Tab-separated table of C-alpha atoms and ligand atoms in Angstrom:
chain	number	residue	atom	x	y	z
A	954	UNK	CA	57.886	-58.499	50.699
A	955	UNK	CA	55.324	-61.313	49.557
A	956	UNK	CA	51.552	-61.203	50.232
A	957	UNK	CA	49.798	-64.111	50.755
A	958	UNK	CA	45.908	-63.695	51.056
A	959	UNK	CA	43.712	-66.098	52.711
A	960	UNK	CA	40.244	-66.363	50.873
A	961	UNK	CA	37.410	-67.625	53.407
A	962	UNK	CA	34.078	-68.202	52.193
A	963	UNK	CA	31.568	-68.564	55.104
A	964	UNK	CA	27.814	-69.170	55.259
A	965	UNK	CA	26.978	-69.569	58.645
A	966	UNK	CA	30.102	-69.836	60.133
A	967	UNK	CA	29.991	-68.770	63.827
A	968	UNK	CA	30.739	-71.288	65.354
A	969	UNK	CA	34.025	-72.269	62.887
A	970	UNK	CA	35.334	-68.800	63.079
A	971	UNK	CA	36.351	-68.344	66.123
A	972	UNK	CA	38.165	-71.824	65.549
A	973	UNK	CA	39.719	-70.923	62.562
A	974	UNK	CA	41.055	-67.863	63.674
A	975	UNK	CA	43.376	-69.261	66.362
A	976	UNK	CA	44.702	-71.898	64.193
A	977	UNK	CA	45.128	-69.566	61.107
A	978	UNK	CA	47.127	-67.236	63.244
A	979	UNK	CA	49.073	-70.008	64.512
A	980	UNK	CA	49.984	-70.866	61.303
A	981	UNK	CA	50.881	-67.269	60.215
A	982	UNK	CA	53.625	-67.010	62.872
A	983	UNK	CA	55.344	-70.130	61.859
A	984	UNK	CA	55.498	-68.943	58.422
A	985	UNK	CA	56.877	-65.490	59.245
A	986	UNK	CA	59.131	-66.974	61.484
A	987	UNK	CA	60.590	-69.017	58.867
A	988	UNK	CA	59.856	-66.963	56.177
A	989	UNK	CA	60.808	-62.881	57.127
A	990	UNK	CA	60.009	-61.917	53.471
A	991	UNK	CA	55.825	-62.988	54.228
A	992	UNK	CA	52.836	-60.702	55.061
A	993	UNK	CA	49.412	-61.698	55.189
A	994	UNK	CA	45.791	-60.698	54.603
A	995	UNK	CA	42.588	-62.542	55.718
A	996	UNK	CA	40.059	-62.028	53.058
A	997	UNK	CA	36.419	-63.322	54.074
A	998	UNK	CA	33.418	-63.677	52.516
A	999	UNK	CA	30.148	-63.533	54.281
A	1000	UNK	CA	27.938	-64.814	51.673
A	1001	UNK	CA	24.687	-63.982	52.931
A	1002	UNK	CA	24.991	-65.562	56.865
A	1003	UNK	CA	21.721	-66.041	59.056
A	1004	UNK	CA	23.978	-66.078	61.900
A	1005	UNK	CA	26.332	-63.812	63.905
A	1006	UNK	CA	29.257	-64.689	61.245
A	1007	UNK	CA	28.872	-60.852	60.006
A	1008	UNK	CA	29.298	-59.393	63.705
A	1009	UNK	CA	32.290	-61.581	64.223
A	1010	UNK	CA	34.198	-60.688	60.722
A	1011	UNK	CA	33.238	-57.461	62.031
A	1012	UNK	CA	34.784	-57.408	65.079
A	1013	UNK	CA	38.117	-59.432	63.943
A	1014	UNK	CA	38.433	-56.370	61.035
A	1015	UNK	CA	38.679	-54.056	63.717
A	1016	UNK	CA	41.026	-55.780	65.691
A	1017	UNK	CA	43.105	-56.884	63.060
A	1018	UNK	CA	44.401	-54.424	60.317
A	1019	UNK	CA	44.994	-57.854	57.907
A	1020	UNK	CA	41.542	-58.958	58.233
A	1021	UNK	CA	39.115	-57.967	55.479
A	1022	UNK	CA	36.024	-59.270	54.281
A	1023	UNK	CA	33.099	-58.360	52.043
A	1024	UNK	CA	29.596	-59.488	52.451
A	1025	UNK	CA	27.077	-60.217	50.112
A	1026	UNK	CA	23.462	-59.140	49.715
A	1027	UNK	CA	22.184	-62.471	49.949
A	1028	UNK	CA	23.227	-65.802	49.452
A	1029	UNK	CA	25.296	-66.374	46.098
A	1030	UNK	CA	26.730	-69.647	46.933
A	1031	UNK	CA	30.265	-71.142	47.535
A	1032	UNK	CA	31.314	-70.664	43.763
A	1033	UNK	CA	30.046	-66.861	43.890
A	1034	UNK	CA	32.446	-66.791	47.661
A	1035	UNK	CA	35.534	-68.017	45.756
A	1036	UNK	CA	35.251	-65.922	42.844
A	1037	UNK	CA	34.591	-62.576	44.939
A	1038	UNK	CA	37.749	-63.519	47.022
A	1039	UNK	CA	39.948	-64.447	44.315
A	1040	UNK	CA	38.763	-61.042	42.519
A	1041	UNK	CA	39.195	-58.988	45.320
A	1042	UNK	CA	42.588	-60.435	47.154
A	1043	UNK	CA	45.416	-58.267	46.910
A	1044	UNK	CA	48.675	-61.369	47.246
A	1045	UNK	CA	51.030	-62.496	45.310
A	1046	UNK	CA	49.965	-66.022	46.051
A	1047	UNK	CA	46.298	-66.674	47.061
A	1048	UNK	CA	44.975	-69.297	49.332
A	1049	UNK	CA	41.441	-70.519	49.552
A	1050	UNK	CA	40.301	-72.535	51.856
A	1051	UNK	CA	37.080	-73.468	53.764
A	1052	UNK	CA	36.052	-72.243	57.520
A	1053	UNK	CA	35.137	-75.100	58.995
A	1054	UNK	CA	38.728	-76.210	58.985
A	1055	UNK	CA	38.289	-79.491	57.145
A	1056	UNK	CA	41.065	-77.943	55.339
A	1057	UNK	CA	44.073	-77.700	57.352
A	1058	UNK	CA	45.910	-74.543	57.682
A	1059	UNK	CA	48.601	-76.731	59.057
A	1060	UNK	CA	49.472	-77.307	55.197
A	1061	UNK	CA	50.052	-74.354	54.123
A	1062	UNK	CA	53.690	-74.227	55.068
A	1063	UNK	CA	54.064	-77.015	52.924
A	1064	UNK	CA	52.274	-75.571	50.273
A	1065	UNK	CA	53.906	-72.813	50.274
A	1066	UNK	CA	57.330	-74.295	49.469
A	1067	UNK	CA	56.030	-76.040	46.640
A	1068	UNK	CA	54.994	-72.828	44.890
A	1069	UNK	CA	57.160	-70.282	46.753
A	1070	UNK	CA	60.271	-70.150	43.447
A	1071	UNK	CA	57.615	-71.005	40.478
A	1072	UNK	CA	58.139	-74.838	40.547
A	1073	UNK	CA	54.422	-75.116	40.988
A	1074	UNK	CA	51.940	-72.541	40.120
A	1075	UNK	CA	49.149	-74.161	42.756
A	1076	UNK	CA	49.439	-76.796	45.407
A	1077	UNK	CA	46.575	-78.580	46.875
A	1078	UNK	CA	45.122	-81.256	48.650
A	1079	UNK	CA	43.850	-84.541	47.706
A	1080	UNK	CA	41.789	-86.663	50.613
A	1081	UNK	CA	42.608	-90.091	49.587
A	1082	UNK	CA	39.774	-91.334	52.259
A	1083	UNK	CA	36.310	-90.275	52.407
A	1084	UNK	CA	36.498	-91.427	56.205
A	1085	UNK	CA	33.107	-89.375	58.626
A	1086	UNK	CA	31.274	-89.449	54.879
A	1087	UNK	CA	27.543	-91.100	54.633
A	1088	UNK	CA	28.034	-94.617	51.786
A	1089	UNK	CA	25.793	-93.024	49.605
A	1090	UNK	CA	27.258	-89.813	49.415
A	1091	UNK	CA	30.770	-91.358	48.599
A	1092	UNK	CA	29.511	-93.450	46.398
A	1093	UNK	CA	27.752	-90.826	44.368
A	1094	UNK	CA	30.859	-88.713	44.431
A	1095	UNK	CA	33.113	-92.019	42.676
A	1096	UNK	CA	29.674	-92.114	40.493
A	1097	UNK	CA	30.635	-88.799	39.611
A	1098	UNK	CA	34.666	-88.584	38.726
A	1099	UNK	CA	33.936	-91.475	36.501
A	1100	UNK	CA	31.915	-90.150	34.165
A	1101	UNK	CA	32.990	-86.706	34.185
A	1102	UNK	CA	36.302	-87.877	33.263
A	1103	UNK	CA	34.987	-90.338	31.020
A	1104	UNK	CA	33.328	-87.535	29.397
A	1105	UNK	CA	34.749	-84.029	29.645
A	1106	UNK	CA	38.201	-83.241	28.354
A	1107	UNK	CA	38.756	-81.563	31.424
A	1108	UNK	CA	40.364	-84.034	33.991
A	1109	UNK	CA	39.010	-83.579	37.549
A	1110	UNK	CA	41.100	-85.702	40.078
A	1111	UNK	CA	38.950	-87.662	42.782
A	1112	UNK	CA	39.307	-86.366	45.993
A	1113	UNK	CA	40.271	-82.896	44.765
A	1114	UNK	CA	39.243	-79.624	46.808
A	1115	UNK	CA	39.119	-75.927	46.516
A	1116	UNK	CA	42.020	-75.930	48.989
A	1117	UNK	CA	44.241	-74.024	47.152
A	1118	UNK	CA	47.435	-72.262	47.015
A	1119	UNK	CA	47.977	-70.586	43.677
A	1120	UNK	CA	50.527	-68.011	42.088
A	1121	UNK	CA	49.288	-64.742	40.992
A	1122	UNK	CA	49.634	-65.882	37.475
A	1123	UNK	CA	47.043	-68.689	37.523
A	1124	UNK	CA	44.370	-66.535	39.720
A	1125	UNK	CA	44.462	-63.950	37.253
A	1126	UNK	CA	43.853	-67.144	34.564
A	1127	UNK	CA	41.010	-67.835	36.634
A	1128	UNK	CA	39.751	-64.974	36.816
A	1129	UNK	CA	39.971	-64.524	32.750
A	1130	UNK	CA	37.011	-66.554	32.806
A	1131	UNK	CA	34.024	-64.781	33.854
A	1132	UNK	CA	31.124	-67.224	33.108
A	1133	UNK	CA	28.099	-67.261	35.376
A	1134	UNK	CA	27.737	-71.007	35.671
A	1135	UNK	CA	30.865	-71.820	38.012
A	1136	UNK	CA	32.316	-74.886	38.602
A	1137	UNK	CA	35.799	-74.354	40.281
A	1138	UNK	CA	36.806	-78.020	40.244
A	1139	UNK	CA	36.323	-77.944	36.625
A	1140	UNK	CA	38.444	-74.288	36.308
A	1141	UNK	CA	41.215	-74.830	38.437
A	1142	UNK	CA	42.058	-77.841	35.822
A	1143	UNK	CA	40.768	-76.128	32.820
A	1144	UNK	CA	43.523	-73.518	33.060
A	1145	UNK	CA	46.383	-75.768	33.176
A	1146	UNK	CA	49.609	-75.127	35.066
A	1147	UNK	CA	51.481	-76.985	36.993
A	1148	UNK	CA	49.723	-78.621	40.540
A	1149	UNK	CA	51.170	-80.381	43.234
A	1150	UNK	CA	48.730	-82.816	44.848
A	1151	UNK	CA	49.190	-83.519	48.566
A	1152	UNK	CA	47.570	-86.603	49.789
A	1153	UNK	CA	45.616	-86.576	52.810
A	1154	UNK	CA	43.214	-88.703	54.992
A	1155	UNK	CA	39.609	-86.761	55.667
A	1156	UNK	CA	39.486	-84.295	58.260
A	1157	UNK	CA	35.671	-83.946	60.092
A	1158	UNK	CA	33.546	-80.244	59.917
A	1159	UNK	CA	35.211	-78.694	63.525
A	1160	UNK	CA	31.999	-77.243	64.362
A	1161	UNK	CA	28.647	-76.070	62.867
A	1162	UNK	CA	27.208	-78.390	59.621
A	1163	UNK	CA	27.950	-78.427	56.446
A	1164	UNK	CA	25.596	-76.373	54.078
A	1165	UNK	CA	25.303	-79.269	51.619
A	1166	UNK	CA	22.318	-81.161	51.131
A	1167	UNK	CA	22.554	-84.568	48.896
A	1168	UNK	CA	20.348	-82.883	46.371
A	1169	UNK	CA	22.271	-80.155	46.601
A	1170	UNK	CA	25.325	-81.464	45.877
A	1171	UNK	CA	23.588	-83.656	43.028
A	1172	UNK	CA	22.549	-80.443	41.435
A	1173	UNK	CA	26.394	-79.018	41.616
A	1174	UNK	CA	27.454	-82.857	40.332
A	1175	UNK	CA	25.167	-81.948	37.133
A	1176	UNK	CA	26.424	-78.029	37.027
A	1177	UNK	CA	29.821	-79.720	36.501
A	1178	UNK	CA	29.024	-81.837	33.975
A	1179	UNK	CA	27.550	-79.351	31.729
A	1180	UNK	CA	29.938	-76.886	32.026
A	1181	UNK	CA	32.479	-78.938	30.874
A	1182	UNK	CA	31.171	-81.152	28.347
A	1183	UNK	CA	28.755	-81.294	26.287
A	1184	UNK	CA	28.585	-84.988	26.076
A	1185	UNK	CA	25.033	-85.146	26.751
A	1186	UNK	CA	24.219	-83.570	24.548
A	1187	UNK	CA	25.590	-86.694	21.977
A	1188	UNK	CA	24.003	-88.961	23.878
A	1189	UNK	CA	20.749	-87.420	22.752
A	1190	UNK	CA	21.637	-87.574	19.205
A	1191	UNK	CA	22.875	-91.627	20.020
A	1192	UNK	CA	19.491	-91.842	21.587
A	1193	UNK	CA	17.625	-90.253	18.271
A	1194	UNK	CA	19.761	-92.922	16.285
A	1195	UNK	CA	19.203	-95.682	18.092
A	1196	UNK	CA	15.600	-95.693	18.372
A	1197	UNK	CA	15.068	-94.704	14.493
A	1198	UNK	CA	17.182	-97.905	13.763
A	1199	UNK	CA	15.007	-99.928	16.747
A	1200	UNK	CA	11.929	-98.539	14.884
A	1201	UNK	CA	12.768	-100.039	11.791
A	1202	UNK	CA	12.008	-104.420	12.641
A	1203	UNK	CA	8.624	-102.930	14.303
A	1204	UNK	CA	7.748	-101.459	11.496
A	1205	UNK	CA	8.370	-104.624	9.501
A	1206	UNK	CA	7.040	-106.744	12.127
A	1207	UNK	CA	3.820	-104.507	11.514
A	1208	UNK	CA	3.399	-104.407	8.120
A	1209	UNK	CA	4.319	-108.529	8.174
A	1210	UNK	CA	1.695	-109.395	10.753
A	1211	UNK	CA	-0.751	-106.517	9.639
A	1212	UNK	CA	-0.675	-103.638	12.025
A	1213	UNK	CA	-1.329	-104.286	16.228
A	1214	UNK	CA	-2.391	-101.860	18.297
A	1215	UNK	CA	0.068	-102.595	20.916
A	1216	UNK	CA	3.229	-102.412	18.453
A	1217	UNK	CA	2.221	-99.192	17.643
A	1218	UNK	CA	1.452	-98.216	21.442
A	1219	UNK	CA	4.902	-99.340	21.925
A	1220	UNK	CA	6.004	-97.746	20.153
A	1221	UNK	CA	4.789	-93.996	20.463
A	1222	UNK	CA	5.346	-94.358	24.278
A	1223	UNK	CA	9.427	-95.444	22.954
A	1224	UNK	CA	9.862	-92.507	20.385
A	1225	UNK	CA	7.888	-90.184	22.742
A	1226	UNK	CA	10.370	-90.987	25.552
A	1227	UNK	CA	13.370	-90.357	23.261
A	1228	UNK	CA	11.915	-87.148	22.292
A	1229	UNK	CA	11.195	-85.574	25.692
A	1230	UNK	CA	14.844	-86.741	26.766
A	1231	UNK	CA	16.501	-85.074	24.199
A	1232	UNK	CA	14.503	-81.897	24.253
A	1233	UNK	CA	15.274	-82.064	27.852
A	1234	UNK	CA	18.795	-82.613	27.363
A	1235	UNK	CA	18.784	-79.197	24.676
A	1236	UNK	CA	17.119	-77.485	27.206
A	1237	UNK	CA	19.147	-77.196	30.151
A	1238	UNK	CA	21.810	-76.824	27.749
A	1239	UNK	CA	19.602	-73.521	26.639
A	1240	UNK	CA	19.028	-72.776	29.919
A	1241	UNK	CA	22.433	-72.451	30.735
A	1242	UNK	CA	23.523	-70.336	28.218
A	1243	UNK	CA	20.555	-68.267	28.660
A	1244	UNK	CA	21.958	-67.444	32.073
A	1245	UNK	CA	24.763	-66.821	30.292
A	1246	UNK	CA	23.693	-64.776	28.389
A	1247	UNK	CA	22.072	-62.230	30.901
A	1248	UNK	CA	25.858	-61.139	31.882
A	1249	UNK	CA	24.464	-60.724	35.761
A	1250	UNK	CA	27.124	-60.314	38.087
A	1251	UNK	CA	28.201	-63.047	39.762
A	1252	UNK	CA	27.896	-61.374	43.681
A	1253	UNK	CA	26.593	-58.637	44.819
A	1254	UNK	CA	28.736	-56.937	47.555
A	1255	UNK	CA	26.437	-55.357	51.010
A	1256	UNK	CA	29.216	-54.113	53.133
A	1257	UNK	CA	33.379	-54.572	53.370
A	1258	UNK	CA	35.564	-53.962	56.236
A	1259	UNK	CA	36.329	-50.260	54.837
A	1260	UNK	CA	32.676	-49.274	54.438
A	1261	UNK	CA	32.331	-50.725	58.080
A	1262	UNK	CA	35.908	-49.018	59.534
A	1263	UNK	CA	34.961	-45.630	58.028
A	1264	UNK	CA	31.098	-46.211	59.638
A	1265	UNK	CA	32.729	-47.020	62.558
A	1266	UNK	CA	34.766	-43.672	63.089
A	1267	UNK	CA	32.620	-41.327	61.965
A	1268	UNK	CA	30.469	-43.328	64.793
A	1269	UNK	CA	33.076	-42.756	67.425
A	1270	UNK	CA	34.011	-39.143	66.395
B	1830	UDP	N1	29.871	-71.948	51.936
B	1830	UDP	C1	29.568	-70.724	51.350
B	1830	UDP	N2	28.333	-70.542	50.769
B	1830	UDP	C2	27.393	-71.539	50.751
B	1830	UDP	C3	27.726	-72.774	51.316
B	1830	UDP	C4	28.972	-72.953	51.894
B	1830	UDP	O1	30.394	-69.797	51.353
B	1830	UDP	O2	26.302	-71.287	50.233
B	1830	UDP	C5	31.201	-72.139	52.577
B	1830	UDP	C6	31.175	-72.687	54.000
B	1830	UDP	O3	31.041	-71.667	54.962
B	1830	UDP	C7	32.507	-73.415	54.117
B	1830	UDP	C8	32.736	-73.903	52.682
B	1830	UDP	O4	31.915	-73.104	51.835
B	1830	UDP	O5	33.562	-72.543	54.493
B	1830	UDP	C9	32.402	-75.376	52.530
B	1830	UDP	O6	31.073	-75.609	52.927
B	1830	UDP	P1	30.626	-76.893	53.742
B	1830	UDP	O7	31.602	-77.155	54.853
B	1830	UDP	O8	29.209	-76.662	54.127
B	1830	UDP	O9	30.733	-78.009	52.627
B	1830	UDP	P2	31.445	-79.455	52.721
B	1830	UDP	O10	32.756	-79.262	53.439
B	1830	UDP	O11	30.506	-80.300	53.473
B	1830	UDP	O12	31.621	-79.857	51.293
B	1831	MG	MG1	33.052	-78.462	55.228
């Protein structure tokens, strides 16, 4: 037998779920049917709902011996989801995908083959269109790829997701790195091994909204960045450089034409501006690895479907 677990991360989902569920069972079948060697588990993670998304992983665990889920204290974010699923799943290959269903379960058969003998340790999806997306939003997203490939080793394919479908071997590479300041684009490429991309056009949210904001996702644009480069970090040095050697004809020009108030105005404000850049620069650098640093966990688990079953009948007993 070969287990496949689903990993689901879900903030405010309950309107997707039920959704999901039907077409993720769907899916299942077909696979068995072609497949007789396949089980499955349904690992979700509640990370931190408002809404009834608990209740309704709830229920489904008790209905469904495959379904499991753990749910977090509080919010810990989408990065925080994937790592507690990809810890916690029990497969041989692990899937994660999003609730909403902008990532079609009706790949995974396809996926599957792809990394079912080893040719491929992961098989994803690449959406070639940005169709139902605001201008701005795609635009800022090409902004992005370019100079994160430009300058990171760490190539990060436009149009990539976290809809994945890895081998054992490359989760448990994942999970080798344990750092606090996630950026799963950036690790599913940083660990090698061999991916199959599978084009696709852009699917729209099924139902609910999505959880990102523009300035949220401009934030997780910058996480990215710094996690894998450190190329800013040289641009503040380029920027020390620069402006020492732009000094250099002012200060001729000054002593030449005997000292002006504005040159030197000038150029305070310019050196001044250099300064707090760079220090800026150093210190979300220091920032970052001051989270580091701190070695705080990366979720924090409230309640899983066995704490809940075993509630449950000693409830009913
Ligand atoms: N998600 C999460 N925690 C968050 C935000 C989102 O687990 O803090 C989940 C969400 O439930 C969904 C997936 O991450 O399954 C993608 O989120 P969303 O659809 O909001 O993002 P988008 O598809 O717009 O990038
Ligand atoms: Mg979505």
């Amino acid at each position: 037998m070969k287990l496949i677990s689903i990993v689901v991360p879900c903030y405010n989902e309950e309107e997707s779920l039920p959704l999901f569920e039907n077409a993720i069972n769907d899916v299942i079948k077909q696979m068995q049917e072609e497949h007789a060697e396949l089980a499955f588990e349904l690992l979700f993670i509640d990370d931190g709902s408002k809404d009834k998304t608990l209740p309704i992983l709830r229920k489904m665990a008790l209905k469904d011996k495959r379904v499991r889920y753990i749910s977090f204290s509080r919010n810990f974010g989408k990065e925080a989801g994937m790592y507690a699923g990809l810890k916690n799943a029990k497969g041989d290959f692990v899937v994660v995908m999003d609730a909403d269903l902008q990532h079609p379960p009706a790949f995974l058969p396809r996926m599957y083959n792809y990394v079912k003998d080893g040719e491929f340790d992961c098989a994803t999806t690449r959406r070639v269109s940005r169709q139902g997306e605001s201008k701005i939003r795609s635009a800022f997203a090409r902004l992005f790829y370019k100079i994160m490939n430009k300058i990171s080793q760490t190539e990060i394919v436009d149009g990539a997701q976290d809809f994945r479908f890895m081998s054992r071997q490359m989760v448990d590479a994942i999970l080798d790195m344990p750092e606090y300041n996630r950026f799963s684009k950036g690790i599913f490429s940083w660990v090698g091994f061999k991916t199959q991309y599978i084009e696709y056009e852009n699917v729209e949210r099924e139902a609910g909204t999505s959880s990102w904001s523009f300035w949220g996702l401009f934030k997780y644009s910058l996480e990215g960045i710094m996690a894998f480069s450190t190329a800013p970090l040289s641009v503040a040095i380029f920027l020390g450089g620069a402006s020492c050697i732009a000094s250099l004809p002012m200060l001729i020009n000054a002593i030449v034409k005997s000292s002006k108030t504005s040159g030197i105005l000038c150029a305070v404000f310019f050196m001044g501006g250099i300064q707090l850049c760079c220090t800026g620069i150093l210190g979300q650098y220091f920032a970052k690895a001051y989270l580091e640093g701190k070695h705080r966990p990366i979720y924090i688990m409230r309640e899983n479907e066995e704490i809940y079953r075993s509630r449950h009948q000693a409830a009913g007993v």
